[in-house]
PDB file of C-alpha atoms in Angstrom:
ATOM      1  CA  UNK S   1      -0.002  -0.297  -0.438  1.00 47.00           C
ATOM      2  CA  UNK S   2       1.165   3.887  -0.965  1.00 48.00           C
ATOM      3  CA  UNK S   3       2.360   5.413   2.078  1.00 44.00           C
ATOM      4  CA  UNK S   4       0.524   8.418   1.370  1.00 44.00           C
ATOM      5  CA  UNK S   5      -3.169   6.677   1.519  1.00 44.00           C
ATOM      6  CA  UNK S   6      -1.944   5.645   4.993  1.00 43.00           C
ATOM      7  CA  UNK S   7      -4.883   7.357   7.003  1.00 40.00           C
ATOM      8  CA  UNK S   8      -2.424   9.536   9.608  1.00 42.00           C
ATOM      9  CA  UNK S   9      -5.226  10.088  12.260  1.00 55.00           C
ATOM     10  CA  UNK S  10      -7.973   8.925  13.386  1.00 67.00           C
ATOM     11  CA  UNK S  11     -10.860  10.335  11.280  1.00 75.00           C
ATOM     12  CA  UNK S  12     -13.774  11.428  12.932  1.00 87.00           C
ATOM     13  CA  UNK S  13     -15.983  10.769  10.173  1.00 94.00           C
ATOM     14  CA  UNK S  14     -18.316   7.233   9.670  1.00 95.00           C
ATOM     15  CA  UNK S  15     -21.276   5.577   9.040  1.00 96.00           C
ATOM     16  CA  UNK S  16     -23.227   8.164  10.466  1.00 96.00           C
ATOM     17  CA  UNK S  17     -21.741  10.081   7.238  1.00 97.00           C
ATOM     18  CA  UNK S  18     -21.991   7.366   4.890  1.00 97.00           C
ATOM     19  CA  UNK S  19     -25.855   7.453   5.703  1.00 97.00           C
ATOM     20  CA  UNK S  20     -26.587  11.040   6.066  1.00 97.00           C
ATOM     21  CA  UNK S  21     -25.413  10.869   2.120  1.00 98.00           C
ATOM     22  CA  UNK S  22     -27.222   7.885   0.945  1.00 98.00           C
ATOM     23  CA  UNK S  23     -30.243   9.276   2.287  1.00 98.00           C
ATOM     24  CA  UNK S  24     -30.229  12.619   1.358  1.00 98.00           C
ATOM     25  CA  UNK S  25     -29.462  11.345  -2.193  1.00 98.00           C
ATOM     26  CA  UNK S  26     -32.261   8.678  -2.605  1.00 98.00           C
ATOM     27  CA  UNK S  27     -34.659  11.632  -1.751  1.00 98.00           C
ATOM     28  CA  UNK S  28     -33.418  14.056  -3.558  1.00 97.00           C
ATOM     29  CA  UNK S  29     -33.607  11.270  -6.352  1.00 97.00           C
ATOM     30  CA  UNK S  30     -36.825  10.016  -5.549  1.00 97.00           C
ATOM     31  CA  UNK S  31     -38.043  13.709  -5.293  1.00 97.00           C
ATOM     32  CA  UNK S  32     -37.401  14.220  -8.946  1.00 96.00           C
ATOM     33  CA  UNK S  33     -38.603  11.065 -10.245  1.00 95.00           C
ATOM     34  CA  UNK S  34     -41.592  11.994  -8.731  1.00 95.00           C
ATOM     35  CA  UNK S  35     -41.725  15.943  -9.821  1.00 96.00           C
ATOM     36  CA  UNK S  36     -40.959  13.955 -13.840  1.00 94.00           C
ATOM     37  CA  UNK S  37     -44.080  12.245 -13.361  1.00 91.00           C
ATOM     38  CA  UNK S  38     -45.857  15.745 -13.189  1.00 93.00           C
ATOM     39  CA  UNK S  39     -44.198  16.765 -16.573  1.00 93.00           C
ATOM     40  CA  UNK S  40     -41.513  18.673 -14.530  1.00 94.00           C
ATOM     41  CA  UNK S  41     -39.154  19.800 -15.811  1.00 93.00           C
ATOM     42  CA  UNK S  42     -40.697  20.267 -19.616  1.00 92.00           C
ATOM     43  CA  UNK S  43     -36.559  21.511 -20.309  1.00 92.00           C
ATOM     44  CA  UNK S  44     -34.966  17.892 -21.371  1.00 89.00           C
ATOM     45  CA  UNK S  45     -31.515  19.364 -20.740  1.00 90.00           C
ATOM     46  CA  UNK S  46     -32.698  20.184 -17.483  1.00 93.00           C
ATOM     47  CA  UNK S  47     -34.197  17.305 -16.248  1.00 93.00           C
ATOM     48  CA  UNK S  48     -30.474  15.430 -17.556  1.00 92.00           C
ATOM     49  CA  UNK S  49     -28.384  18.007 -15.083  1.00 94.00           C
ATOM     50  CA  UNK S  50     -31.087  17.494 -12.446  1.00 96.00           C
ATOM     51  CA  UNK S  51     -30.345  13.701 -12.797  1.00 95.00           C
ATOM     52  CA  UNK S  52     -26.624  14.226 -12.491  1.00 96.00           C
ATOM     53  CA  UNK S  53     -26.871  16.569  -9.794  1.00 97.00           C
ATOM     54  CA  UNK S  54     -29.610  15.228  -7.676  1.00 97.00           C
ATOM     55  CA  UNK S  55     -26.968  12.084  -6.976  1.00 97.00           C
ATOM     56  CA  UNK S  56     -23.400  14.255  -6.948  1.00 97.00           C
ATOM     57  CA  UNK S  57     -24.888  16.765  -5.082  1.00 98.00           C
ATOM     58  CA  UNK S  58     -25.345  14.928  -1.610  1.00 98.00           C
ATOM     59  CA  UNK S  59     -23.125  12.034  -2.558  1.00 98.00           C
ATOM     60  CA  UNK S  60     -19.921  14.378  -3.380  1.00 98.00           C
ATOM     61  CA  UNK S  61     -20.928  16.882  -0.826  1.00 98.00           C
ATOM     62  CA  UNK S  62     -20.788  14.383   2.074  1.00 98.00           C
ATOM     63  CA  UNK S  63     -17.306  13.484   1.207  1.00 98.00           C
ATOM     64  CA  UNK S  64     -16.020  17.146   0.904  1.00 98.00           C
ATOM     65  CA  UNK S  65     -17.496  17.589   4.487  1.00 97.00           C
ATOM     66  CA  UNK S  66     -16.064  14.666   6.128  1.00 97.00           C
ATOM     67  CA  UNK S  67     -12.865  15.090   4.802  1.00 97.00           C
ATOM     68  CA  UNK S  68     -12.853  19.133   4.801  1.00 96.00           C
ATOM     69  CA  UNK S  69     -14.293  19.258   8.311  1.00 94.00           C
ATOM     70  CA  UNK S  70     -14.091  15.692  10.075  1.00 92.00           C
ATOM     71  CA  UNK S  71     -11.068  14.223   8.764  1.00 96.00           C
ATOM     72  CA  UNK S  72      -7.761  15.207   7.285  1.00 95.00           C
ATOM     73  CA  UNK S  73      -8.519  17.475   4.736  1.00 95.00           C
ATOM     74  CA  UNK S  74      -6.656  15.221   2.241  1.00 97.00           C
ATOM     75  CA  UNK S  75      -9.111  12.866  -0.416  1.00 97.00           C
ATOM     76  CA  UNK S  76      -5.693  11.336  -0.999  1.00 97.00           C
ATOM     77  CA  UNK S  77      -5.232  10.433   3.187  1.00 96.00           C
ATOM     78  CA  UNK S  78      -9.133   9.606   4.325  1.00 97.00           C
ATOM     79  CA  UNK S  79     -10.573   7.959   1.207  1.00 97.00           C
ATOM     80  CA  UNK S  80      -7.523   6.973  -0.576  1.00 97.00           C
ATOM     81  CA  UNK S  81      -8.176   9.138  -3.837  1.00 98.00           C
ATOM     82  CA  UNK S  82      -4.903   7.806  -5.284  1.00 98.00           C
ATOM     83  CA  UNK S  83      -3.724   6.167  -8.646  1.00 97.00           C
ATOM     84  CA  UNK S  84      -0.834   3.885  -9.119  1.00 97.00           C
ATOM     85  CA  UNK S  85       0.436   2.452 -12.694  1.00 97.00           C
ATOM     86  CA  UNK S  86      -0.969  -0.873 -11.926  1.00 97.00           C
ATOM     87  CA  UNK S  87      -4.359   0.283 -11.283  1.00 98.00           C
ATOM     88  CA  UNK S  88      -5.084   0.466 -14.663  1.00 98.00           C
ATOM     89  CA  UNK S  89      -4.462  -2.780 -15.538  1.00 97.00           C
ATOM     90  CA  UNK S  90      -6.385  -4.082 -12.555  1.00 97.00           C
ATOM     91  CA  UNK S  91      -8.768  -1.747 -13.544  1.00 98.00           C
ATOM     92  CA  UNK S  92      -9.593  -2.409 -16.939  1.00 98.00           C
ATOM     93  CA  UNK S  93      -9.728  -5.823 -15.949  1.00 98.00           C
ATOM     94  CA  UNK S  94     -11.881  -6.098 -13.199  1.00 98.00           C
ATOM     95  CA  UNK S  95     -14.616  -3.589 -15.374  1.00 98.00           C
ATOM     96  CA  UNK S  96     -14.143  -5.591 -18.444  1.00 97.00           C
ATOM     97  CA  UNK S  97     -14.977  -9.208 -16.137  1.00 97.00           C
ATOM     98  CA  UNK S  98     -18.140  -6.989 -14.436  1.00 97.00           C
ATOM     99  CA  UNK S  99     -19.558  -5.950 -17.655  1.00 96.00           C
ATOM    100  CA  UNK S 100     -19.564  -9.545 -19.719  1.00 96.00           C
ATOM    101  CA  UNK S 101     -21.364 -10.492 -16.424  1.00 96.00           C
ATOM    102  CA  UNK S 102     -23.848  -7.851 -16.284  1.00 95.00           C
ATOM    103  CA  UNK S 103     -24.097  -8.585 -19.845  1.00 94.00           C
ATOM    104  CA  UNK S 104     -25.080 -12.303 -19.415  1.00 95.00           C
ATOM    105  CA  UNK S 105     -27.662 -10.542 -16.772  1.00 95.00           C
ATOM    106  CA  UNK S 106     -28.562  -8.751 -19.089  1.00 94.00           C
ATOM    107  CA  UNK S 107     -29.297 -12.012 -21.355  1.00 94.00           C
ATOM    108  CA  UNK S 108     -30.757 -13.736 -18.982  1.00 95.00           C
ATOM    109  CA  UNK S 109     -33.279 -10.983 -18.238  1.00 93.00           C
ATOM    110  CA  UNK S 110     -33.987  -9.190 -21.478  1.00 92.00           C
ATOM    111  CA  UNK S 111     -33.725 -11.904 -23.691  1.00 90.00           C
ATOM    112  CA  UNK S 112     -30.942  -9.969 -25.229  1.00 86.00           C
ATOM    113  CA  UNK S 113     -27.572  -7.814 -24.514  1.00 77.00           C
ATOM    114  CA  UNK S 114     -27.248  -4.115 -23.681  1.00 66.00           C
ATOM    115  CA  UNK S 115     -31.300  -3.810 -22.959  1.00 47.00           C
ATOM    116  CA  UNK S 116     -30.557  -2.276 -19.826  1.00 40.00           C
ATOM    117  CA  UNK S 117     -27.415   0.164 -21.379  1.00 41.00           C
ATOM    118  CA  UNK S 118     -28.141   3.882 -22.435  1.00 46.00           C
ATOM    119  CA  UNK S 119     -30.020   4.864 -25.330  1.00 47.00           C
ATOM    120  CA  UNK S 120     -29.548   8.760 -27.304  1.00 50.00           C
ATOM    121  CA  UNK S 121     -30.874  10.444 -29.853  1.00 52.00           C
ATOM    122  CA  UNK S 122     -29.207  11.511 -32.522  1.00 58.00           C
ATOM    123  CA  UNK S 123     -25.933  13.019 -31.938  1.00 59.00           C
ATOM    124  CA  UNK S 124     -25.259  17.033 -32.109  1.00 63.00           C
ATOM    125  CA  UNK S 125     -21.394  16.211 -30.845  1.00 69.00           C
ATOM    126  CA  UNK S 126     -21.486  20.051 -29.329  1.00 78.00           C
ATOM    127  CA  UNK S 127     -20.224  20.771 -26.429  1.00 86.00           C
ATOM    128  CA  UNK S 128     -23.507  19.332 -24.489  1.00 86.00           C
ATOM    129  CA  UNK S 129     -23.458  16.234 -26.113  1.00 81.00           C
ATOM    130  CA  UNK S 130     -19.943  16.195 -24.957  1.00 85.00           C
ATOM    131  CA  UNK S 131     -20.923  16.585 -21.456  1.00 90.00           C
ATOM    132  CA  UNK S 132     -23.935  14.872 -20.896  1.00 86.00           C
ATOM    133  CA  UNK S 133     -23.209  11.468 -23.491  1.00 83.00           C
ATOM    134  CA  UNK S 134     -19.527  11.117 -22.882  1.00 88.00           C
ATOM    135  CA  UNK S 135     -18.230  13.049 -19.537  1.00 93.00           C
ATOM    136  CA  UNK S 136     -21.179  12.732 -16.966  1.00 95.00           C
ATOM    137  CA  UNK S 137     -21.455   8.739 -17.253  1.00 94.00           C
ATOM    138  CA  UNK S 138     -18.429   7.758 -18.604  1.00 95.00           C
ATOM    139  CA  UNK S 139     -16.190  10.203 -16.255  1.00 96.00           C
ATOM    140  CA  UNK S 140     -17.181  12.294 -13.583  1.00 97.00           C
ATOM    141  CA  UNK S 141     -20.393  10.273 -12.461  1.00 97.00           C
ATOM    142  CA  UNK S 142     -17.734   7.412 -11.801  1.00 98.00           C
ATOM    143  CA  UNK S 143     -14.846   9.540 -10.451  1.00 98.00           C
ATOM    144  CA  UNK S 144     -17.961  10.941  -7.575  1.00 98.00           C
ATOM    145  CA  UNK S 145     -19.347   7.566  -6.881  1.00 98.00           C
ATOM    146  CA  UNK S 146     -16.308   5.971  -6.179  1.00 98.00           C
ATOM    147  CA  UNK S 147     -15.047   8.777  -3.728  1.00 98.00           C
ATOM    148  CA  UNK S 148     -17.976   7.689  -1.409  1.00 98.00           C
ATOM    149  CA  UNK S 149     -19.296   4.409  -1.887  1.00 98.00           C
ATOM    150  CA  UNK S 150     -15.494   2.541  -1.625  1.00 98.00           C
ATOM    151  CA  UNK S 151     -13.981   5.937  -0.354  1.00 98.00           C
ATOM    152  CA  UNK S 152     -16.253   6.812   2.171  1.00 98.00           C
ATOM    153  CA  UNK S 153     -18.575   4.181   2.680  1.00 98.00           C
ATOM    154  CA  UNK S 154     -16.535   0.882   2.406  1.00 98.00           C
ATOM    155  CA  UNK S 155     -13.669   2.609   4.603  1.00 97.00           C
ATOM    156  CA  UNK S 156     -16.818   4.208   7.422  1.00 97.00           C
ATOM    157  CA  UNK S 157     -17.515   0.374   7.362  1.00 97.00           C
ATOM    158  CA  UNK S 158     -14.729  -1.042   7.772  1.00 97.00           C
ATOM    159  CA  UNK S 159     -13.955   0.865  10.823  1.00 95.00           C
ATOM    160  CA  UNK S 160     -16.585   0.219  12.352  1.00 95.00           C
ATOM    161  CA  UNK S 161     -16.481  -3.276  12.211  1.00 96.00           C
ATOM    162  CA  UNK S 162     -12.748  -3.237  13.333  1.00 94.00           C
ATOM    163  CA  UNK S 163     -14.138  -0.730  16.119  1.00 93.00           C
ATOM    164  CA  UNK S 164     -16.121  -3.305  17.681  1.00 94.00           C
ATOM    165  CA  UNK S 165     -13.720  -6.137  17.502  1.00 95.00           C
ATOM    166  CA  UNK S 166     -14.426  -7.400  14.273  1.00 95.00           C
ATOM    167  CA  UNK S 167     -10.796  -8.969  12.362  1.00 96.00           C
ATOM    168  CA  UNK S 168      -9.969  -7.219   9.862  1.00 95.00           C
ATOM    169  CA  UNK S 169     -10.418 -10.046   7.211  1.00 96.00           C
ATOM    170  CA  UNK S 170     -14.163 -10.322   8.780  1.00 97.00           C
ATOM    171  CA  UNK S 171     -14.354  -5.749   8.371  1.00 97.00           C
ATOM    172  CA  UNK S 172     -13.240  -6.335   5.030  1.00 97.00           C
ATOM    173  CA  UNK S 173     -15.816  -8.972   3.963  1.00 98.00           C
ATOM    174  CA  UNK S 174     -18.500  -6.180   5.792  1.00 98.00           C
ATOM    175  CA  UNK S 175     -17.211  -3.266   3.738  1.00 98.00           C
ATOM    176  CA  UNK S 176     -17.026  -5.101   0.356  1.00 98.00           C
ATOM    177  CA  UNK S 177     -21.230  -6.279   0.650  1.00 98.00           C
ATOM    178  CA  UNK S 178     -22.894  -3.083   2.297  1.00 98.00           C
ATOM    179  CA  UNK S 179     -20.638  -0.846  -0.724  1.00 98.00           C
ATOM    180  CA  UNK S 180     -21.524  -3.662  -3.098  1.00 98.00           C
ATOM    181  CA  UNK S 181     -25.760  -3.320  -1.693  1.00 98.00           C
ATOM    182  CA  UNK S 182     -25.911   0.652  -1.254  1.00 98.00           C
ATOM    183  CA  UNK S 183     -24.654   1.381  -4.370  1.00 98.00           C
ATOM    184  CA  UNK S 184     -26.895  -1.518  -6.066  1.00 98.00           C
ATOM    185  CA  UNK S 185     -30.124   0.427  -4.257  1.00 97.00           C
ATOM    186  CA  UNK S 186     -29.332   3.441  -5.351  1.00 96.00           C
ATOM    187  CA  UNK S 187     -29.060   2.633  -8.643  1.00 96.00           C
ATOM    188  CA  UNK S 188     -32.665   0.638  -8.826  1.00 96.00           C
ATOM    189  CA  UNK S 189     -34.441   3.774  -7.158  1.00 95.00           C
ATOM    190  CA  UNK S 190     -36.410   5.075 -10.389  1.00 92.00           C
ATOM    191  CA  UNK S 191     -36.662   1.440 -12.011  1.00 93.00           C
ATOM    192  CA  UNK S 192     -40.003   0.611 -13.394  1.00 89.00           C
ATOM    193  CA  UNK S 193     -40.188  -2.958 -13.345  1.00 93.00           C
ATOM    194  CA  UNK S 194     -39.129  -6.335 -11.159  1.00 95.00           C
ATOM    195  CA  UNK S 195     -37.118  -7.484 -14.518  1.00 95.00           C
ATOM    196  CA  UNK S 196     -35.299  -4.528 -14.691  1.00 94.00           C
ATOM    197  CA  UNK S 197     -34.804  -4.447 -10.609  1.00 95.00           C
ATOM    198  CA  UNK S 198     -33.092  -7.200 -10.890  1.00 96.00           C
ATOM    199  CA  UNK S 199     -30.937  -7.299 -13.508  1.00 96.00           C
ATOM    200  CA  UNK S 200     -29.906  -3.467 -13.006  1.00 95.00           C
ATOM    201  CA  UNK S 201     -29.677  -4.951  -9.127  1.00 97.00           C
ATOM    202  CA  UNK S 202     -27.367  -7.909  -9.307  1.00 97.00           C
ATOM    203  CA  UNK S 203     -24.999  -6.184 -12.572  1.00 96.00           C
ATOM    204  CA  UNK S 204     -24.652  -3.144  -9.917  1.00 97.00           C
ATOM    205  CA  UNK S 205     -23.504  -5.006  -7.040  1.00 98.00           C
ATOM    206  CA  UNK S 206     -21.620  -7.689  -8.507  1.00 97.00           C
ATOM    207  CA  UNK S 207     -19.864  -4.520  -9.877  1.00 98.00           C
ATOM    208  CA  UNK S 208     -20.294  -2.438  -6.986  1.00 98.00           C
ATOM    209  CA  UNK S 209     -18.579  -5.405  -4.945  1.00 98.00           C
ATOM    210  CA  UNK S 210     -15.957  -6.329  -7.084  1.00 98.00           C
ATOM    211  CA  UNK S 211     -15.138  -2.120  -6.877  1.00 98.00           C
ATOM    212  CA  UNK S 212     -14.605  -2.711  -3.028  1.00 98.00           C
ATOM    213  CA  UNK S 213     -12.309  -5.684  -2.872  1.00 98.00           C
ATOM    214  CA  UNK S 214      -9.799  -4.017  -5.254  1.00 98.00           C
ATOM    215  CA  UNK S 215     -10.105  -0.913  -2.940  1.00 98.00           C
ATOM    216  CA  UNK S 216      -9.244  -2.517  -0.262  1.00 97.00           C
ATOM    217  CA  UNK S 217      -7.161  -4.543  -1.601  1.00 96.00           C
ATOM    218  CA  UNK S 218      -5.027  -1.525  -2.702  1.00 97.00           C
ATOM    219  CA  UNK S 219      -5.987   0.594  -0.119  1.00 96.00           C
ATOM    220  CA  UNK S 220      -6.715   3.432  -2.909  1.00 97.00           C
ATOM    221  CA  UNK S 221      -9.738   4.377  -5.569  1.00 98.00           C
ATOM    222  CA  UNK S 222      -7.667   4.267  -8.529  1.00 98.00           C
ATOM    223  CA  UNK S 223      -8.175   0.725 -10.052  1.00 98.00           C
ATOM    224  CA  UNK S 224     -11.848   1.008  -8.034  1.00 98.00           C
ATOM    225  CA  UNK S 225     -12.331   4.147 -10.236  1.00 98.00           C
ATOM    226  CA  UNK S 226     -10.626   3.061 -13.559  1.00 98.00           C
ATOM    227  CA  UNK S 227     -13.244  -0.158 -13.481  1.00 98.00           C
ATOM    228  CA  UNK S 228     -16.266   2.532 -12.871  1.00 98.00           C
ATOM    229  CA  UNK S 229     -15.398   4.589 -16.072  1.00 98.00           C
ATOM    230  CA  UNK S 230     -14.352   0.903 -17.883  1.00 97.00           C
ATOM    231  CA  UNK S 231     -17.697  -0.651 -17.227  1.00 97.00           C
ATOM    232  CA  UNK S 232     -19.534   2.357 -18.291  1.00 95.00           C
ATOM    233  CA  UNK S 233     -18.252   3.114 -21.053  1.00 94.00           C
ATOM    234  CA  UNK S 234     -19.122  -0.199 -22.345  1.00 93.00           C
ATOM    235  CA  UNK S 235     -22.446   0.888 -21.883  1.00 88.00           C
ATOM    236  CA  UNK S 236     -22.160   3.962 -22.963  1.00 84.00           C
ATOM    237  CA  UNK S 237     -20.124   3.196 -26.475  1.00 76.00           C
ATOM    238  CA  UNK S 238     -21.764   1.367 -27.885  1.00 72.00           C
ATOM    239  CA  UNK S 239     -24.640   2.772 -27.842  1.00 69.00           C
ATOM    240  CA  UNK S 240     -23.549   5.940 -29.283  1.00 67.00           C
ATOM    241  CA  UNK S 241     -22.356   3.894 -32.240  1.00 65.00           C
ATOM    242  CA  UNK S 242     -25.203   2.303 -32.343  1.00 58.00           C
TER     243      UNK S 242
END
């Protein structure tokens, strides 16, 4: 493990902070979903921006508050937000394998590959298209989500388990399972059918658990972030080319 990501002192953030971020994101997502059913907002661009912000703001806000007010004021020290060249190899491997498993689940659930993926209209390829179709789902979203789910949440669960007498192995296992479960639950909040909930829920749990295992193993978020970017890109890029 890199010395840069070793925690220099016991942080004051933990399970409560992770719970606050999760609940806040859940409430905002459900409120936006309810508003959409009533026809607001009518501007599709505003709707898309809000769909990202209701997740990004509470998750990233919780991470920043936890680090700056209750931690070491360093995303590297608090959450392992660091990258090593080996993380590229690990991340690509985990991302591709998780996407292959997700594809198998899609075929089993929908009868065809990719029906759980993103769909896009006629590409305009302006700055908005670059943000909405590429930057937001492939780069910005994965980094923010890894900071929260594998940085704050997984570390909080592991730390809580250790402080309550659990072994390192038990703490790591709990961090992996809880991170994967919460990650999956957040992704099925607005899913409309049981089949989609099953497919998306299992797919995101598998990926979330794998990313958590990778981050726990290396002590960094670099590999998990690369894996998340790869996992999302393998949905978005084929959809854009289709």
